[in-house]
Amino acid sequence: MIHNIEERLSKLNSLSNFQIHNNIEVTQVGAGKARGIMRAEDFHLNPYGIIHGGAMFSLADTVAGATLMYVDKQISTVTASVNYTAPGLITDEIIADSEIIKDGRTISVVDIVIRNQEDKVLLSGQFTFYKS
């Protein structure tokens, strides 16, 4: 079991083939918050030339889950609700910030906001996780 947050963060970013393939990196974790980025490339785009909603959802799920890295339990997403408020462009720096709003014994709820480098909100949502 890895107890050090920096070690967990390094492991999360280096051993997750999904994250690596999708250019998702969790950059900060601590005090009930997390931050991550996604470096958008052509394969993230939908047919209309904007970042696919599924790519932004993946970033949101990854960063929201990382908020709970302090827990020595398995974390599973139970539910998620997101609102896409603006399109993400390939030239955007995509930044996700999350914060725990309810941290129970087995259930935690995390708010997430994804913005671009101009602080424009692209996605907001809430994730519920089960800790087993």
C-alpha atoms as one frame of an Amber mdcrd trajectory, in Angstrom:
protein
   0.000   0.000   0.000   1.391   3.413  -0.985   0.755   5.972   1.758   2.609
   8.983   0.371   0.396  11.254  -1.816   3.294  12.169  -4.122   4.008   8.477
  -4.710   0.343   7.796  -5.416   0.180  10.739  -7.818   3.289   9.549  -9.644
   1.881   6.028  -9.866  -1.495   7.318 -11.078   0.095   9.368 -13.859   2.661
   6.791 -14.961   0.764   3.495 -14.756  -2.634   4.419 -16.172  -2.487   3.586
 -19.865  -5.866   5.287 -20.319  -4.557   8.551 -18.864  -1.322   8.376 -20.809
  -3.122   7.646 -24.089  -5.551  10.530 -23.524  -2.913  13.051 -22.377  -4.517
  13.419 -18.941  -2.277  14.340 -16.026  -3.273  14.930 -12.418  -1.000  17.777
 -11.326  -2.076  18.534  -7.742  -3.804  16.643  -4.945  -4.387  17.668  -1.343
  -6.726  19.173   1.248  -9.839  17.724  -0.390  -8.989  19.186  -3.795  -7.310
  18.095  -7.011  -6.246  19.630 -10.311  -5.485  18.053 -13.640  -4.886  18.947
 -17.250  -5.537  17.440 -20.646  -3.365  18.284 -23.604  -5.804  18.162 -26.514
  -4.761  16.635 -29.807  -6.544  15.823 -33.067  -7.810  12.477 -31.743  -9.743
  14.317 -28.985 -11.842  16.188 -31.545 -15.355  15.339 -32.664 -16.403  15.736
 -36.333 -17.134  19.434 -35.704 -13.544  20.205 -34.703 -14.183  20.694 -30.980
 -13.045  18.526 -28.075 -15.351  15.528 -27.748 -17.554  15.571 -24.653 -16.346
  12.082 -23.760 -12.761  13.331 -23.606 -13.722  16.119 -21.208 -15.823  13.668
 -19.179 -12.794  11.376 -18.877 -10.705  14.264 -17.558 -13.473  15.149 -15.087
 -13.826  11.562 -13.816 -10.066  11.129 -13.465  -9.505  14.360 -11.536 -12.612
  13.952  -9.364 -11.452  10.443  -8.417  -7.949  11.702  -7.691  -9.456  14.041
  -5.099  -9.983  10.922  -2.969  -6.406   9.621  -3.271  -5.945   9.894   0.497
  -8.367   6.982   1.000  -6.815   3.540   1.476  -9.757   1.926  -0.297 -10.864
   1.127  -3.823 -12.755   4.045  -5.373 -15.538   3.470  -7.911 -17.648   6.054
  -9.694 -21.298   5.494  -8.776 -22.967   8.400 -10.573 -21.922  11.469 -12.479
 -23.790  14.475 -13.752 -22.121  17.030 -15.987 -23.158  20.143 -17.863 -21.235
  21.167 -20.954 -21.315  24.962 -20.994 -18.910  25.853 -23.823 -16.910  23.999
 -26.479 -13.276  23.134 -25.889 -10.909  23.910 -28.727  -7.696  22.110 -29.620
  -5.808  25.327 -28.896  -7.234  25.455 -25.359  -5.347  24.444 -22.264  -7.934
  22.248 -20.529  -7.768  22.515 -16.714  -9.941  20.572 -14.260 -10.391  21.503
 -10.602 -12.273  19.332  -8.110 -13.310  19.594  -4.480 -14.920  17.185  -2.020
 -18.294  18.461  -0.850 -19.379  15.359   1.122 -17.012  12.751   2.503 -18.836
   9.888   4.190 -17.643   6.491   5.356 -18.507   4.748   2.069 -19.810   7.530
  -0.216 -18.079  10.739  -1.265 -19.387  13.526  -3.504 -17.009  15.692  -5.521
 -17.687  18.879  -7.499 -15.708  19.412 -10.702 -15.182  22.387 -13.021 -13.250
  22.333 -16.278 -12.002  25.637 -17.678  -9.768  26.800 -20.482  -6.729  29.058
 -20.094  -8.984  32.132 -20.272 -10.951  30.864 -17.237 -14.009  30.111 -19.372
 -16.045  27.263 -17.871 -16.374  24.386 -20.347 -17.910  21.778 -18.015 -19.263
  21.659 -14.493 -20.476  18.610 -12.677 -20.694  16.373  -9.687 -19.395  12.838
  -9.153 -20.399  10.348  -6.481 -17.865   7.684  -5.495 -18.161   4.472  -3.521
 -15.252   3.608  -1.228 -14.866  -0.153  -0.645
